[in-house]
Amino acid sequence: MRAVMRILGFLACAALMPTIALAQAVIAGSVKDSSGGVLPGVNVEATSPELIEKLRTAVTDGTGQYRIEDLRPGAYTVTFSLPGFTTLKREGIELTGTFTATINVELKVGVVAETVTVTGESPVVNIQSARREMTLNNDVLKAIPTVRSYNATVSVVPGVITNLNDVVTATATTQFPIHGGRNNEGRLMIDGLNIGNPPGGNQPTSYIADVGNAQEVTFTTAGGLGESETAGLVMSVVPKTGGNRKSGALFMSFTGKKLSGDNFNDALRAAGLTAPTPLSNVYDLNGSFGGPIKRDKVWYFLNARTQGSTKIIANVYYNQNAGDQTKWLYSPDLSRPAYNDRTSENASGRITWQISTRNKVGVFWDEQANCRTCTGLTTGITDPPRVAPEARGVSQTKPLRVTQVTWSSPLTNKLLLDAGWGGIYYAWGNFERNPNPTHDLINVVEQCATGCPANGGIPGLVYRSQDWGQNYAGSYSWRASASYVTGRQSLKVGYQGTYLSDIRTWYTNSQDLAYQFDNGVPNRLTESISPWVNNGLGAWHAVFVQDQYTSGRVTLQGALRFDHSASWYPQQQEGPSRFLPTALVIPETPGVDAYKDITPRMGLAYDVFGNGRTAFKFNAGKYLEGMGISNNWANANPTLRMPCTVGPFAPCGVTRAWTDANNNLKPDCDLLDGAAQDLRSSGGDVCGPISNAAFGTTTLTNTFDPALLTGWGVRASDWTLGAAVQQQILPRASIEVAYTRRWFNGFTVYDNQLAAASDFAEYSITAPSDPRLPSGGGYPVSGLYDIAPSLFGRVSNLVTAAKKYGKWSDNFNGVDVTLNVRTGAGWTFQGGTSTGQTAADNCEARNNLPELGLSPAVNLAQGLPGLTTSPVSPTNPYCHVDYGWLTQLRALSSYIIPKIDVQLSGVLQSKPGALLAANYAVPSQVITQILGRAPAGNPANVTINILAPGQKYGDRINQLDFRAAKILHFGRTRTMVGIDLYNALNSSAVLTYNNTFVPGGTWLQPQTVLTARLIKFSAEITF
């Protein structure tokens, strides 16, 4: 009893130690004698070259069961010994990811010391875990035709949706929700520690993960227990650590414009694409080396890499008028197409030190610079989709630094300890160009409401002057856990913590103004406060306990997790500036203070026939929205509650209608006066009221409901349920059919306390006749709202829970079918289909709150093709959507032809096209005829989406990438020389479209097209 209490006490202390926990593979099973009786006390040893400590041990318990956890991926030999019995050695056990290899053996009575060695097929069905995952080992990672980046590798996972759908040629910040999930739920783990992006909810940034030199990469798609914060896809990179033998690799790949095909066809030309968008170069140089500093004691692994790519941007050219203060129109220089270039450089080192038999320490440092030498137009997630080169800087992350320290200790063969610390620090954003000739020029966006042939013909184009940011972020995580493992049970207690910082300063031109033109004629202006500081800090802590128990053919898993998250904001100063003449000093302020959540999770795995070849799995649990300096953790910042209607990834600003009556392209109004003005009689202009009447004052126009920023169960979350059957169909081959259901909650609304529902006039319009619209157009679009003119710009929002205003639902249902084949003959196949539907509804809340989505924007659902948003607002009435059953196919395959050593490999993706919209700028006079008055704020037009979400999708995206490589062996050196074909079928699928609708105009004109067929040469020498 005292021993039990000591163990429990130790586990409790471990939960308070200064971690996501590192989940690794397991070898487990039972040992019996020839009569079928269980054998307790059998010594079990697992050995592998991947273990710097050489071996791990366990002893079978009273039921004859054993379990060895926390094993690195690789090939293992397990030895079973008991006095009086023949020693049995089982070879060829391959471990990947968090797979549990069940090895059941029978020992025979032996009268003399002898060892029987058995080599058998490694198990392929995990009968002791409900977790679902996909693992790519190093051979596969090097074989498939990808650029060896996390965003390229994640695209092979069935069910995932990414914001980038083009041929991946370089690392870029990529969101990858799965099964209808939130855009910020994905996680990138390096050696069990998260590489986070605080402004993006701690999903990955543009970190160059060393995928090509990873031991393996595992994707967990469902069934996470206490270690998991979110239910999203977790990409775990297990790095190489060196070894007792010196080894290394040199890799290079390159292509150029002459190796790029042409998919610019008549269909694209007819759709409005003016020229092809080829890649002009892609290169990647990588060297790695590892080995022992001291055999079996200290290992090292070093890596250095440089890579880059350049691609032409569709339909955007350098502006001939750039930098000329006398010119206001965009004049494309057709001889100089805009281009997107990316460069990345990094050097990293890892040391693994086996301090003693039971203590191992790892240290890792990775120094990176992205776009240190870029010169082109490189936009990010927060930038406008269409922008001229002079209006954006270089999207850099310089520096980008990742550091880690880990420690693990199998204190006994039953008690395992693990701890780690890791951090990422980086600069991010659209930095100011040096020199910046546009610093004193006013920024312009071309609305193109009725077509814009006089001003470049590109709807939504931002040009003339650069906005920029100087931003720095850091995410620092730590973990600790203790596991108590017996033959049939594994109890784990752990603690995780993360500290986040997001320091932002946004700038615009020296005049703090931006104009909106319609075909070169101004109709609106934006007043901004620049610079605008927006700094946020936050932290979360979690304690979890999880247990796994195996009895016969049934394994039960359960976990309980407690999360505590909070945010706060240091002292900040805004102004003085043109529209904030008196500086405003904001003291340190709490934000979320604090969310507290208890989330249960459970799983079941059942060996259906008792032969280890068929498993039924079930998992269910509650998971949380990923914590970052985003959503409520960020939005409670006083600098984001100021009277602004522009932001948050820009200076605080407001808009107002503007008629340049004297045609001098200067707003001849008193811009410090927010009221409507008509100064035409004195030679001036007409300026509408500003969109927030309190702009430039210390008033906070967004007040958070205290109940939304603190308490139990307040944090946004989702429930996930899954059921799967996994079946071995051949040796080393299995198929799995899985069902997933997710339902989301924790939605937030902004309720303007100065306006009641009765203050909004409801109206309908008729869609124009156009053969491209459903049924040729002419249908009614109803459920539109316009606020009473007397209340325009008067804002006092209460930010609170949406459930107070009515029902809001968001659900996903889907089925995945996946196949995993790894034959001894050199063939690998992994992939499958994922079919699912997202359905969402917030009509009840919208009916009670007509201003829903007016500011800020409200996105009804997530996880859509290309992560296209489905907004709901007073002029976007689609509060109930069923997006239809959408199917994607993702697969990879690799095969080495015997005798001639030629490797053939490929990656296939087939996924739905983009969700389309038809954003129609309805002239103000049309709205006036319907309402019997001018629309509030006297705008030149009102933009209304006249295409319901899910009615129309873009081109289906089918991409086949192929590689053929010759393998040469010279002693201990292996050389691979290969040729890759990206987009081998030369698909010309349109990826993004012009969603600005003009009757008979350029609606659905292609903006980006799948990169044409590309030939790339590569070579690698390993030694």
GROMACS .gro file of N, CA, C and O in nm, residues 2 58 108 169 212 235 239 275 300 344 367 548 609 659 720 896 921 993:
model
   72
    2ARG      N    1   0.195   0.122   0.079
    2ARG     CA    2   0.283   0.238   0.084
    2ARG      C    3   0.350   0.262  -0.053
    2ARG      O    4   0.368   0.376  -0.095
   58ALA      N    5   1.093  -0.493  -2.005
   58ALA     CA    6   0.969  -0.506  -1.930
   58ALA      C    7   0.963  -0.647  -1.876
   58ALA      O    8   1.039  -0.736  -1.917
  108LYS      N    9   0.842  -2.253  -2.492
  108LYS     CA   10   0.845  -2.397  -2.467
  108LYS      C   11   0.946  -2.429  -2.358
  108LYS      O   12   1.048  -2.361  -2.344
  169THR      N   13   0.583   2.450  -5.418
  169THR     CA   14   0.723   2.463  -5.458
  169THR      C   15   0.811   2.520  -5.348
  169THR      O   16   0.932   2.531  -5.366
  212GLY      N   17   1.269   1.600  -4.517
  212GLY     CA   18   1.351   1.504  -4.590
  212GLY      C   19   1.449   1.429  -4.503
  212GLY      O   20   1.490   1.318  -4.537
  235MET      N   21   0.047   1.687  -3.713
  235MET     CA   22   0.159   1.639  -3.792
  235MET      C   23   0.282   1.633  -3.701
  235MET      O   24   0.332   1.736  -3.657
  239PRO      N   25   1.254   1.366  -3.565
  239PRO     CA   26   1.381   1.396  -3.633
  239PRO      C   27   1.484   1.286  -3.615
  239PRO      O   28   1.478   1.206  -3.521
  275ALA      N   29  -0.238   3.588  -6.986
  275ALA     CA   30  -0.107   3.531  -7.016
  275ALA      C   31  -0.083   3.413  -6.924
  275ALA      O   32  -0.144   3.403  -6.816
  300TYR      N   33   2.516   1.326  -3.268
  300TYR     CA   34   2.487   1.458  -3.322
  300TYR      C   35   2.424   1.443  -3.461
  300TYR      O   36   2.442   1.342  -3.529
  344SER      N   37   1.440   3.058  -4.880
  344SER     CA   38   1.447   3.009  -4.741
  344SER      C   39   1.587   2.953  -4.716
  344SER      O   40   1.643   2.884  -4.801
  367GLU      N   41   1.811   2.781  -3.691
  367GLU     CA   42   1.811   2.922  -3.727
  367GLU      C   43   1.769   2.935  -3.874
  367GLU      O   44   1.829   2.872  -3.962
  548GLN      N   45  -0.519   0.340  -2.006
  548GLN     CA   46  -0.550   0.238  -2.107
  548GLN      C   47  -0.543   0.103  -2.039
  548GLN      O   48  -0.450   0.072  -1.966
  609PHE      N   49  -1.182  -1.085  -3.416
  609PHE     CA   50  -1.174  -1.231  -3.427
  609PHE      C   51  -1.062  -1.292  -3.344
  609PHE      O   52  -1.038  -1.412  -3.349
  659THR      N   53  -1.783   6.180  -5.271
  659THR     CA   54  -1.803   6.224  -5.409
  659THR      C   55  -1.707   6.339  -5.435
  659THR      O   56  -1.715   6.445  -5.370
  720THR      N   57  -1.640   1.541  -3.094
  720THR     CA   58  -1.602   1.457  -3.206
  720THR      C   59  -1.633   1.312  -3.173
  720THR      O   60  -1.603   1.264  -3.062
  896ILE      N   61   1.015   0.007  -5.623
  896ILE     CA   62   1.149  -0.011  -5.676
  896ILE      C   63   1.149  -0.135  -5.765
  896ILE      O   64   1.119  -0.246  -5.719
  921ALA      N   65  -2.229   4.469  -5.685
  921ALA     CA   66  -2.239   4.606  -5.631
  921ALA      C   67  -2.367   4.669  -5.685
  921ALA      O   68  -2.370   4.721  -5.797
  993TYR      N   69  -1.087   3.268  -5.828
  993TYR     CA   70  -1.166   3.338  -5.928
  993TYR      C   71  -1.194   3.481  -5.885
  993TYR      O   72  -1.192   3.513  -5.766
   0.00000   0.00000   0.00000
